[in-house]
C-alpha atoms as a PDB file:
ATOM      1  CA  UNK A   1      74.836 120.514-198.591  1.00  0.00           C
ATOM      2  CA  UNK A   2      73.997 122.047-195.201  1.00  0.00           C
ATOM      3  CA  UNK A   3      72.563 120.621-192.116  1.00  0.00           C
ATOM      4  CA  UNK A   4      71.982 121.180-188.385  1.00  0.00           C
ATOM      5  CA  UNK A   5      72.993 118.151-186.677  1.00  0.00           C
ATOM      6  CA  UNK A   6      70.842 118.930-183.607  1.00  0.00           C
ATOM      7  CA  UNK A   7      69.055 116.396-180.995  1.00  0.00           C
ATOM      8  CA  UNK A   8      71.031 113.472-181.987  1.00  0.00           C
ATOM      9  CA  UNK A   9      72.752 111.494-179.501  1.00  0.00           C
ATOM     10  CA  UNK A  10      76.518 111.621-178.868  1.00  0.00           C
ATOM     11  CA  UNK A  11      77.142 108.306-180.848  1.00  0.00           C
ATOM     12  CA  UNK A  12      75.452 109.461-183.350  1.00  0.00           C
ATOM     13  CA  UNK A  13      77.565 112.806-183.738  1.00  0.00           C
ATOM     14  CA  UNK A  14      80.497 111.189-183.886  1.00  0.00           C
ATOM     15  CA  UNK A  15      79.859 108.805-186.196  1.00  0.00           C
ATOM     16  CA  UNK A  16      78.679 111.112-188.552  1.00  0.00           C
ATOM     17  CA  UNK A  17      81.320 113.520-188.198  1.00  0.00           C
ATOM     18  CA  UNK A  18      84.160 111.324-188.422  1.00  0.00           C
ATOM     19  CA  UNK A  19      82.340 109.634-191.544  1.00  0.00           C
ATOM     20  CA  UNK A  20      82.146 113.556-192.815  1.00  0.00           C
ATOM     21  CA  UNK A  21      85.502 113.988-191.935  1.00  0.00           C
ATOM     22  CA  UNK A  22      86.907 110.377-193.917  1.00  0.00           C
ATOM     23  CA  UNK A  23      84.554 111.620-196.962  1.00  0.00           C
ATOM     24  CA  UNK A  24      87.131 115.136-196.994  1.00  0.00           C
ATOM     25  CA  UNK A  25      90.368 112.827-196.911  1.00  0.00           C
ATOM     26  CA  UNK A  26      89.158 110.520-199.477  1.00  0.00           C
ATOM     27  CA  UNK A  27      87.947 113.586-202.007  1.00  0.00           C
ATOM     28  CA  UNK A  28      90.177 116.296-201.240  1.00  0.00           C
ATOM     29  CA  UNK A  29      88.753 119.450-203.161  1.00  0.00           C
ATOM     30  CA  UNK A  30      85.751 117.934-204.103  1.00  0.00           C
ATOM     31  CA  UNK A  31      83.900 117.172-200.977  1.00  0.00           C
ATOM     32  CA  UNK A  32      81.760 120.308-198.980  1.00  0.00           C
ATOM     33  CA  UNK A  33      79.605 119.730-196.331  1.00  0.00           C
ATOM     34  CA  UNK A  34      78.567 123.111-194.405  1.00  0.00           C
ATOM     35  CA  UNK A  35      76.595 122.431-190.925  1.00  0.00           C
ATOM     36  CA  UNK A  36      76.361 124.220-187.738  1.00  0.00           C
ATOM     37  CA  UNK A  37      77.317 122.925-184.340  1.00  0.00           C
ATOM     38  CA  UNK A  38      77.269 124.214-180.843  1.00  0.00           C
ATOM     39  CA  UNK A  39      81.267 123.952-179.289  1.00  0.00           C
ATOM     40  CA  UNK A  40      79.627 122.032-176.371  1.00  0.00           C
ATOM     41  CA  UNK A  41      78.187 119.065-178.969  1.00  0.00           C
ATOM     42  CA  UNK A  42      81.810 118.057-179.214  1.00  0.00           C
ATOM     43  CA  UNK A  43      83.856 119.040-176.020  1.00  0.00           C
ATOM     44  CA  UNK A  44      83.257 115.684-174.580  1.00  0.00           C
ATOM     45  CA  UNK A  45      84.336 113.608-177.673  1.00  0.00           C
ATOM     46  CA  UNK A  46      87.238 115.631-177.999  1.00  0.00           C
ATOM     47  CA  UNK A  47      88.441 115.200-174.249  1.00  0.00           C
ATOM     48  CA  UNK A  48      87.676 111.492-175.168  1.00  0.00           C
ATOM     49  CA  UNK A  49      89.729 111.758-177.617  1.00  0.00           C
ATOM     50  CA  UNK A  50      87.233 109.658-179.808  1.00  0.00           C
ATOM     51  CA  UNK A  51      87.196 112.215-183.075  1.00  0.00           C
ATOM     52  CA  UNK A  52      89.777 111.153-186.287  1.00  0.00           C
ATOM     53  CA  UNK A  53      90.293 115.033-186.613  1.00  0.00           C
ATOM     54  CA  UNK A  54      90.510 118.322-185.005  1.00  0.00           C
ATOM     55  CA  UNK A  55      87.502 119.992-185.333  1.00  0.00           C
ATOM     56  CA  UNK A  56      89.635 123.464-185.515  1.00  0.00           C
ATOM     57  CA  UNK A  57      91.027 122.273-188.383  1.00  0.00           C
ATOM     58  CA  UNK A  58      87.610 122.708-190.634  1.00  0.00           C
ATOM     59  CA  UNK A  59      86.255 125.503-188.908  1.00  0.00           C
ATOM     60  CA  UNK A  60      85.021 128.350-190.930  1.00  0.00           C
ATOM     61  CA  UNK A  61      83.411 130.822-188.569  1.00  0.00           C
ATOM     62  CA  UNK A  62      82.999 130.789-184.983  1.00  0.00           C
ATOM     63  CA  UNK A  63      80.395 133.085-183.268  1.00  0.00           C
ATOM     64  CA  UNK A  64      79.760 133.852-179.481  1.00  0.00           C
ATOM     65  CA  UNK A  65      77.807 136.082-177.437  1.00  0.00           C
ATOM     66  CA  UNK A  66      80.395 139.056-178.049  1.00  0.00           C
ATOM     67  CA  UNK A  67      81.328 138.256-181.830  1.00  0.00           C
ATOM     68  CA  UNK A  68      77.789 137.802-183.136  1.00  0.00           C
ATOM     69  CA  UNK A  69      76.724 136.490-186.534  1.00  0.00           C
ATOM     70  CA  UNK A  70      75.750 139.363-188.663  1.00  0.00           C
ATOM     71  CA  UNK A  71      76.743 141.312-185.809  1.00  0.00           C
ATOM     72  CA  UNK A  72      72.816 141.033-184.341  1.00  0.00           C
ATOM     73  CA  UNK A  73      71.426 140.357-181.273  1.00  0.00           C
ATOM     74  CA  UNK A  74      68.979 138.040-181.394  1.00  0.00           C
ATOM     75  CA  UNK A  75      66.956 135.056-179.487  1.00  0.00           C
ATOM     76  CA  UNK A  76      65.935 131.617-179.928  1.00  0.00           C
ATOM     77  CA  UNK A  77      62.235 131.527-180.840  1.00  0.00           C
ATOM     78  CA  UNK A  78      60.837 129.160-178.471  1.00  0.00           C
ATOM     79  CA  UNK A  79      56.772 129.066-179.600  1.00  0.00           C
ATOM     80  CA  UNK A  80      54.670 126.419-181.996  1.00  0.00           C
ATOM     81  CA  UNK A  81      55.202 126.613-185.114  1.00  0.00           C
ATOM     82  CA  UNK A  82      52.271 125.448-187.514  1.00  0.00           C
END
């Protein structure tokens, strides 16, 4: 499964990442779930120390402005779509 837990609220977040991160304990090798997060989306719950894991610890990839995925440059599309 993939998602893009984006626009939710910060309780919301956490909840569903530490619920994501219980399901990998409780089914080691069986359970995948691939989303995408901005670093800032969990900064504060880390410094609040309010995550069960370390989110470093299930990272796969991490891109910034200067390691780019596929290596692009590219920008948010920001028009209607519809």
């Amino acid at each position: 499964m993939h998602d893009n837990l984006f626009n939710v609220d910060n309780d919301s977040l956490e909840k569903s990442l530490n619920f994501l991160h219980k399901q990998a304990e409780n089914h080691p090798g069986e359970f995948q779930y691939i989303l995408t997060l901005n670093r800032e989306m969990v900064e504060t719950m880390e410094a609040k120390a309010i995550l069960k894991f370390k989110v470093e610890d299930y990272e796969r990839a991490r891109f910034t402005k200067s390691d780019r995925f596929l290596g692009k440059a590219y920008s948010e599309w920001k028009g209607k779509r519809g």
